[in-house]
Structure formats: C-alpha cells, structure tokens
Coordinates of C-alpha atoms in Angstrom, one line a residue:
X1 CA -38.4 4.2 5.6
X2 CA -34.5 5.2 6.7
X3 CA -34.3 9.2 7.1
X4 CA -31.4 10.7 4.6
X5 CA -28.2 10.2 6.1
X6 CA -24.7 10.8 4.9
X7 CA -22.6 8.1 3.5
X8 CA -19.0 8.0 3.1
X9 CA -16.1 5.6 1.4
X10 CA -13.2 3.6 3.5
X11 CA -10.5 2.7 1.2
X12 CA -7.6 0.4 2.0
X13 CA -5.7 1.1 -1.4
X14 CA -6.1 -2.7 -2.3
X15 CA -3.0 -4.2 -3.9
X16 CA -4.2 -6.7 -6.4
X17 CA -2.5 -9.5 -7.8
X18 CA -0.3 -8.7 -10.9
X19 CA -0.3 -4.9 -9.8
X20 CA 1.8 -3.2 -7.5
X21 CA 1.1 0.0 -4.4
X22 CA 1.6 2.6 -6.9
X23 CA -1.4 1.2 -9.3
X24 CA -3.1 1.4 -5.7
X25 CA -2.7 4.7 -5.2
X26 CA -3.3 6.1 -8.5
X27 CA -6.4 3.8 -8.0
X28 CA -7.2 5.5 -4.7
X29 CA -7.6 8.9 -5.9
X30 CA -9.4 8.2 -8.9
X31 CA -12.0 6.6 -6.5
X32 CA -11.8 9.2 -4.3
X33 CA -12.2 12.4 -7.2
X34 CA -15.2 10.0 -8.2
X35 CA -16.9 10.1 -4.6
X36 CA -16.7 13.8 -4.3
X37 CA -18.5 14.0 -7.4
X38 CA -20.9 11.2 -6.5
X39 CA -22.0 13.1 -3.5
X40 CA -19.8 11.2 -0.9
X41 CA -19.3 13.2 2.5
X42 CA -15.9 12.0 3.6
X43 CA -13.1 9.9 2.3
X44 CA -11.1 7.7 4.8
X45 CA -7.9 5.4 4.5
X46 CA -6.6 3.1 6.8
X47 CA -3.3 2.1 8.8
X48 CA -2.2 -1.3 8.0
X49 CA 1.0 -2.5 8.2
X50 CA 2.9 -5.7 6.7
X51 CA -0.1 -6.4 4.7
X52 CA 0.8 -7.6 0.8
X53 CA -2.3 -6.2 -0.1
X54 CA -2.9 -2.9 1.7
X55 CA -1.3 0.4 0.5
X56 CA -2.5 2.7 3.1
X57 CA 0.5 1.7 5.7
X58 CA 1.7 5.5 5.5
X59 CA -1.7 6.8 6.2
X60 CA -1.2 10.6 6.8
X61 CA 0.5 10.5 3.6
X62 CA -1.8 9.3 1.6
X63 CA -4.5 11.6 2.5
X64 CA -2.3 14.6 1.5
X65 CA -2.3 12.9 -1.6
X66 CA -6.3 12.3 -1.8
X67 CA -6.9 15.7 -0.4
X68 CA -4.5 17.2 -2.8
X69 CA -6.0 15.9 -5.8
X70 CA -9.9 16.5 -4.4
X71 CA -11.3 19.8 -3.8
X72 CA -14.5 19.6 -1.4
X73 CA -14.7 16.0 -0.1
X74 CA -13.9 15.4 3.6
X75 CA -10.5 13.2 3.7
X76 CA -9.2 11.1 6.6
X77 CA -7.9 8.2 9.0
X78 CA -10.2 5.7 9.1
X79 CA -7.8 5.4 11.3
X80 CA -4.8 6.1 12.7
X81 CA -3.7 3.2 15.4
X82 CA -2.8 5.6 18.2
X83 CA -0.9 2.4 20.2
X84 CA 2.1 2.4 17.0
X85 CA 2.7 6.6 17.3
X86 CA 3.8 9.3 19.7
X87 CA 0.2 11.6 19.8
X88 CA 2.6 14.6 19.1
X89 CA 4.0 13.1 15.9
X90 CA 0.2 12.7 14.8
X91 CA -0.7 16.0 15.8
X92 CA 2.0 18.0 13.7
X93 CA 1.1 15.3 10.6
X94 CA -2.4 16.4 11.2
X95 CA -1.8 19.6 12.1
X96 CA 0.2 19.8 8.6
X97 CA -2.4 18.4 7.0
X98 CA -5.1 20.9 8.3
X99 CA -2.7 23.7 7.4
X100 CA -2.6 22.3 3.7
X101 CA -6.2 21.3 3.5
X102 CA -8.2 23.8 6.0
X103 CA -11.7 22.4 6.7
X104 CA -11.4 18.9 5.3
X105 CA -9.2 17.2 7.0
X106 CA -10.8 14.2 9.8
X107 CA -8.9 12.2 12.0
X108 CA -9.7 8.9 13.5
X109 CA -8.6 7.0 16.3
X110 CA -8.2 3.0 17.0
X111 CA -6.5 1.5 19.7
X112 CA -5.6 -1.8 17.8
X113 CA -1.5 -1.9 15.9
X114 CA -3.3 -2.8 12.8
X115 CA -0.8 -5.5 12.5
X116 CA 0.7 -8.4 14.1
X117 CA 3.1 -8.6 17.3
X118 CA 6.2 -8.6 15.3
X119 CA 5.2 -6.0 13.3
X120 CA 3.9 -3.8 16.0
X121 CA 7.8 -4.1 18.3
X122 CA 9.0 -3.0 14.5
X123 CA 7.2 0.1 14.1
X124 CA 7.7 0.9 17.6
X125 CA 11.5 -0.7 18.6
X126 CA 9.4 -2.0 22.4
X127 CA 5.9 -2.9 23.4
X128 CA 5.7 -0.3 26.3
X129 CA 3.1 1.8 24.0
X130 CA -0.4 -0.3 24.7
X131 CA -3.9 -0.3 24.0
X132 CA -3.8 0.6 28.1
X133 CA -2.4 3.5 27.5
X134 CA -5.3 4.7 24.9
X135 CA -7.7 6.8 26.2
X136 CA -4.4 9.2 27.9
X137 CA -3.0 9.2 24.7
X138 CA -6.6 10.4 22.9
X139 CA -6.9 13.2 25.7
X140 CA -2.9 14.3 25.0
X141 CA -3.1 14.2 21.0
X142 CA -6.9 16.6 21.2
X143 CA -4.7 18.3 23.9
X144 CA -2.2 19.0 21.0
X145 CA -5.1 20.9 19.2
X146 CA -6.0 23.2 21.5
X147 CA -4.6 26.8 21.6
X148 CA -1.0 27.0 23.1
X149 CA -1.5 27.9 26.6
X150 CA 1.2 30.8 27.9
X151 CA 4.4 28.8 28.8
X152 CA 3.6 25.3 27.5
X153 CA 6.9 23.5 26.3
X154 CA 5.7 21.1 24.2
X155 CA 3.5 22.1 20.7
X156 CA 2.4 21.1 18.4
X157 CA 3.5 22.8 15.1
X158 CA 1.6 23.1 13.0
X159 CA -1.3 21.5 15.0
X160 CA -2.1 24.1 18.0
X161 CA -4.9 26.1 17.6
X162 CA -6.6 23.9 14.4
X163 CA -9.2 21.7 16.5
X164 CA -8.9 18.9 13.7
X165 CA -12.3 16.9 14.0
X166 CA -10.9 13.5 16.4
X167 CA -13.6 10.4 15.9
X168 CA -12.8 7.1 17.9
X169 CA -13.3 4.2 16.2
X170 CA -14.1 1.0 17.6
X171 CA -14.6 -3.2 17.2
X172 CA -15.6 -4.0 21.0
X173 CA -17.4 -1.7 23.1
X174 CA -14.7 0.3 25.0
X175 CA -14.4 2.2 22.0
X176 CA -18.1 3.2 22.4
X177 CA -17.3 4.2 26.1
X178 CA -14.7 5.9 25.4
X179 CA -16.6 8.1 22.6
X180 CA -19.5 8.6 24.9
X181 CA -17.0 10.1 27.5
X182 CA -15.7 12.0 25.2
X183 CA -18.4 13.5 23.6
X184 CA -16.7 12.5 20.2
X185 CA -18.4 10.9 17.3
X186 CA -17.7 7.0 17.0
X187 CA -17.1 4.8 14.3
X188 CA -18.1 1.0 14.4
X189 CA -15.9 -1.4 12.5
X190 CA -19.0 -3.7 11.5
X191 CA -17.6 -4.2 8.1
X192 CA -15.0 -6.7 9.6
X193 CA -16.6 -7.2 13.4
X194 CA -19.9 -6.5 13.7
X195 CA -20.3 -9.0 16.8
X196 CA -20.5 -6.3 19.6
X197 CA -22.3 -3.5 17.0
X198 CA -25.9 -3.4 18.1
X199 CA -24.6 -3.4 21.6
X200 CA -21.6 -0.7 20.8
X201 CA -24.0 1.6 19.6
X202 CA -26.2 1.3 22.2
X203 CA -24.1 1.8 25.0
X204 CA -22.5 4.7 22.8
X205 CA -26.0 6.7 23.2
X206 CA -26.7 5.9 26.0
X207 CA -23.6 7.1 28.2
X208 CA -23.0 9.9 25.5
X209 CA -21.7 13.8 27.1
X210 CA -22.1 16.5 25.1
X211 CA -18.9 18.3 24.6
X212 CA -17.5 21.0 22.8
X213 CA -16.5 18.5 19.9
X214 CA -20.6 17.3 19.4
X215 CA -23.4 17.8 21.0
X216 CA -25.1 15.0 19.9
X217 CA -24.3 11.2 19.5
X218 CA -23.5 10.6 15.8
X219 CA -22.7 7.0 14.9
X220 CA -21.1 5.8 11.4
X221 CA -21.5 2.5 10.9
X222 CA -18.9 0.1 8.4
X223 CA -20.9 -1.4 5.6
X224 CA -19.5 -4.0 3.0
X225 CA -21.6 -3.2 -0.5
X226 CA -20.6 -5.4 -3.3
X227 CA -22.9 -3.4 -6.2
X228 CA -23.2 -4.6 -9.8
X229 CA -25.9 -4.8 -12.7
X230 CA -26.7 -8.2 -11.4
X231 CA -26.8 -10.0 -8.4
X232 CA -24.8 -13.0 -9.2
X233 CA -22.5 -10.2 -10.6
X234 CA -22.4 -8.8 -7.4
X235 CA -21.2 -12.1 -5.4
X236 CA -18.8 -13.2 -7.8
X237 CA -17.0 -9.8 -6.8
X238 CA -17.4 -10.1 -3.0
X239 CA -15.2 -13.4 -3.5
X240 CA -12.3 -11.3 -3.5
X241 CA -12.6 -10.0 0.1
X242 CA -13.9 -14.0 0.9
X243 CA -10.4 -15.3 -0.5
X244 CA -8.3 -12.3 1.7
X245 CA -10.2 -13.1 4.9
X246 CA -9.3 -16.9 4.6
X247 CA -6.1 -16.3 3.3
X248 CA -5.5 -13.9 6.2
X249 CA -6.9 -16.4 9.3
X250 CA -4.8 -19.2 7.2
X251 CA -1.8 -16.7 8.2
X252 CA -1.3 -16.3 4.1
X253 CA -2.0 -12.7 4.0
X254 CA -0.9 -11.6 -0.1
X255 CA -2.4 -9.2 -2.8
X256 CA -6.3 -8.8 -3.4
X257 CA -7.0 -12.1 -5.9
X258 CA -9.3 -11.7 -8.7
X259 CA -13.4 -12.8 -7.8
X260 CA -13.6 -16.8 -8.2
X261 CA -17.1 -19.0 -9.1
X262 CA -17.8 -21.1 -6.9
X263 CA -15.3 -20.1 -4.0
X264 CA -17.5 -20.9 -1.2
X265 CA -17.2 -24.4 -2.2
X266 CA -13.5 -24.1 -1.6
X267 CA -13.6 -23.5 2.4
X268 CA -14.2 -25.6 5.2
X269 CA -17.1 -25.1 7.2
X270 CA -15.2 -23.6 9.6
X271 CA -14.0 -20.9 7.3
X272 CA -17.5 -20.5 6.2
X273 CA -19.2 -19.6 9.2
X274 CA -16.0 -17.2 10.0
X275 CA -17.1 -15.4 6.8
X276 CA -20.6 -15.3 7.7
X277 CA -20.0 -14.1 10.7
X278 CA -17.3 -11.3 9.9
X279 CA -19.2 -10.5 6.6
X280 CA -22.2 -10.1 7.8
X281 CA -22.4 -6.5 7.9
X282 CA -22.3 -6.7 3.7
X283 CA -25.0 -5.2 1.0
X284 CA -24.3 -7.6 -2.8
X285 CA -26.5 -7.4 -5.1
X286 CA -28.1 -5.3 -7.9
X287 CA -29.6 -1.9 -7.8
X288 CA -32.7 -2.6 -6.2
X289 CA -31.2 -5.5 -3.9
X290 CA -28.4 -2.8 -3.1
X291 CA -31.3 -0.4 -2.4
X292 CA -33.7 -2.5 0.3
X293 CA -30.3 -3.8 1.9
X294 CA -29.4 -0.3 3.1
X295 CA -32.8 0.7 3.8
X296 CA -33.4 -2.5 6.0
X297 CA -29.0 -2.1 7.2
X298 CA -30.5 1.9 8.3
X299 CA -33.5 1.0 9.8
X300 CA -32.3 -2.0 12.1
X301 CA -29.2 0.0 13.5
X302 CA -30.5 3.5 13.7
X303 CA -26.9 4.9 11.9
X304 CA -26.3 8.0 11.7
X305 CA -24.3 7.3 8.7
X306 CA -22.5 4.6 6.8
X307 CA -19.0 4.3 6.1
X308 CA -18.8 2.1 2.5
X309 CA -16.2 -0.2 1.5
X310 CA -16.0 -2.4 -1.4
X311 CA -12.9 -4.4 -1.6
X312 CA -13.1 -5.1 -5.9
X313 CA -10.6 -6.5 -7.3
X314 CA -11.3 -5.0 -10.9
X315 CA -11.4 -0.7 -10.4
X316 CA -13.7 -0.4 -13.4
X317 CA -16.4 -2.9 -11.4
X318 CA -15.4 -0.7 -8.1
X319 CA -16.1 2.5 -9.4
X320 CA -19.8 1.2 -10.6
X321 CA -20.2 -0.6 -7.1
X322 CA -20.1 3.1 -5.4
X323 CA -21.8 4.5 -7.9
X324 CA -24.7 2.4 -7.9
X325 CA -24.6 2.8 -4.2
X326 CA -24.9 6.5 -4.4
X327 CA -28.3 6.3 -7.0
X328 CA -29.4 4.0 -4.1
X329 CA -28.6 6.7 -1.1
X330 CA -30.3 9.3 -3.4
X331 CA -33.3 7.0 -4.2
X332 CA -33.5 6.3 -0.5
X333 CA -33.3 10.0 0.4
X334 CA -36.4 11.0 -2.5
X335 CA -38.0 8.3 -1.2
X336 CA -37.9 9.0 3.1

C-alpha cells in the first residue's frame, strides 16, 4: 500500500469553446481557493504561448493572482521556460512575487519555449537564447537569490536574499541530470510524455547531491485524473484533452471542445496509439477506480508526490474530479 504523499494541481487556465481567457481565470482561482481547502500542497500554472486554449501565457502574473486570492496553498510555475526569458527578469518577477506572498511562492524550471519556432523568435526578437544555454542560465537565475555579495553590479530587486524554492522540470532525462546535480527537486512531465519516466526518475536518484536546496531526492510526478461518479462519466470527460492532443499534432491547436461519445472512433489508428502513448500516465474512472489507479500509479513509480491535472471542459465536473481525487488521497493515506 503507497505511503501518504502530498499531491498538488497543474492548471493551464483551459480556454473552452464559447468562453474566453477571462472565464479562464476566474475559473483558475476558484479551482485553486477550492484546492487549498481540499488539502492540496501546491498550486502550479504553466507557460504556454500562442495556444487558443491556454490562458497561463503570462505565468508570473497569474500566480500573483492565485496567490492573491488564496491564503495558505503553495502557488507556482509549473514552469517557467527559462530558454524564452533573461534569468534576471525572472528573478525580480519572482523575487516580487516572494515579497508579496512570503513563504508560498515556488518556481519551476523547463528548458523547452513552450511554443512553436515562430513563436519562440517572437517572444524573444532571435534564437541565440537555447536549451544549450539551460543549465548556465538555472545556476545565474538561483544566483539571483542569493544574498548580494559586497560590490556585485547586477541584483536582483526584489529577488536577492529570498532563496525562492527553484524545481527543474523535465520530459527527457537531462532534466533529471540536471536536478540530481543540483540537488533540486525535479518534476517529471508524465502527464504529456511519460516515455523516458521510469528511467528519469531513476537516474534522478541515483546521481542525486545533496545541496543546500534538499537534502534528499524528492520526485513529483504529472498525473492525468479524469474523476466522476461513474466511470463511463469519467471517459466521456477525458475526451476533451483526447480532441486537443489531436487537434494539436493535426497543427489545429483552438479552445478546449466540450467531451464527445464515441470520439475514439473518430481517429486514425495512428492518432490512437499517439494518445495511448502520451496519455498513458492518466487515472478515469469513479471513486474507487480513481482510488486503486493512484495506489497502483504510487506504488509502480515510487513518487514522492503527484502533480494533478484534469483538463475538463465543464468547471462544475472539474471541481468534483479534484475533489473526488482528494477523498481518494485521504482514503489512501487512512489506509497506508
């Protein structure tokens, strides 16, 4: 039986058809007053940009938001992509941020744009700024955090002196190498990628140096959980995230659709078995279903936590997704 182990919420402030970003958002903090009350450790948002369905594109502030209308819960970038920002512009956002919110404020790291190549020379007027260029640019943002040293020209201000918590997140294993290094806790996308996961996380603790920042390995792992009275309930509303996946890898990225019967009929086999691949990292079902697929998710990968996301098209049905995931994590819990 899985230990008790913390579980958080990644929200993407989903866009659905017939609403607009500022329905998102209101959206966003209503699910995120409802986590901290439902026992959630942290609440994280994500940088996407040019997506017609994603509302999160101004990431840092949106969590100002979130944390301003939240009292206790943890709130932060799940994550920033460090390739598309100066690290001193992210360390006075975050260093503003901390200064606001003292204590609850998290910051995490990808090296990916989070976008396409058009996009990416758009947010950032060249391409000189890689992925390359990552683990320099990690070391010069923490750098930011420290105390001002006696003559240093550049500061961050607000930011010196804050130590905001920095987690890497990752897809592919270079992330985990680069957390183990480190000594920072690491993040697995396996909600979206979960090819590399088992492997990730195992290199992760492995080559893992404690550091001043952790001196253990702590791994959160994505977790797709479609929750809902009834099972079949529960994968009518996954077809929502089915139709944006497919949508996206057709290059017809637009607003989250409403769920669909009989959707997997619709795709080729091809976009089938990209689903089940990409998706495999999912929970849908009711209650009890919900419950034994995160006890046999925990016990298979060993997380340390799990970082939730439901992408519902209907907030009512989202709201009772997380909330029948949290009886679940508290059953587990009584149970372990």
């Amino acid at each position: 039986m899985p230990v008790k182990i913390p579980f958080s919420v990644l929200d993407l402030s989903p866009i659905v058809e017939g609403g607009d970003a500022a329905q998102a958002l209101h959206n966003t903090l209503d699910l995120a007053r409802h986590a901290e009350r439902w026992g959630y450790q942290r609440f994280w948002l994500a940088e996407h940009h040019n997506m017609p369905g994603v509302a999160s594109a101004a990431t840092s502030v949106v969590i100002g938001y979130v944390a301003g209308g939240t009292s206790t819960i943890r709130v932060g970038a799940g994550g920033i992509m460090l390739p598309n920002h100066a690290p001193l512009v992210i360390a006075e956002q975050f260093g503003t941020l901390a200064s606001l919110y003292p204590g609850r404020i998290e910051l995490g790291l990808g090296r990916a744009p989070g976008t396409d190549q058009v996009t990416a020379y758009a947010l950032r007027r060249n391409l000189a700024s890689d992925a390359d260029t990552f683990p320099q640019d990690v070391v010069e943002l923490m750098g930011y955090f420290r105390p001002a040293e006696p003559g240093q020209r550049v500061r961050a201000v607000p930011g010196a002196g804050l130590k905001v918590p920095v987690w890497i997140l990752g897809s592919s294993l270079f992330g985990a190498q680069l957390a183990a290094a480190l000594g920072l806790p690491y993040s697995f996308a396996s909600h979206f990628a979960p090819g590399q996961m088992m492997e990730a996380i195992e290199i992760y603790r492995s080559r893992f140096r404690p550091s001043e920042h952790l001196d253990r390995p702590h791994v959160m792992l994505g977790l797709n959980v479609f929750a809902a009275d009834t099972d079949a309930e529960a994968r009518r509303l996954m077809t929502s995230l089915m139709q944006a996946f497919v949508n996206l890898r057709r290059g017809q990225p637009g607003p989250l659709r409403p769920p669909v019967d009989g959707f997997e009929n619709q795709m080729s086999p091809l976009e089938r078995a990209g689903i089940e691949q990409a998706l495999s990292c999912s929970v849908v079902g009711s209650p009890e279903t919900v419950r034994r697929g995160l006890a046999d998710f925990i016990a298979r990968t060993g997380a340390d936590e799990l970082m939730v996301t439901s992408q519902i098209f209907d907030h009512a049905a989202r709201l009772r997704s997380f909330a029948i995931t949290a009886e679940a994590r508290d059953a587990l819990a009584r149970a372990s």
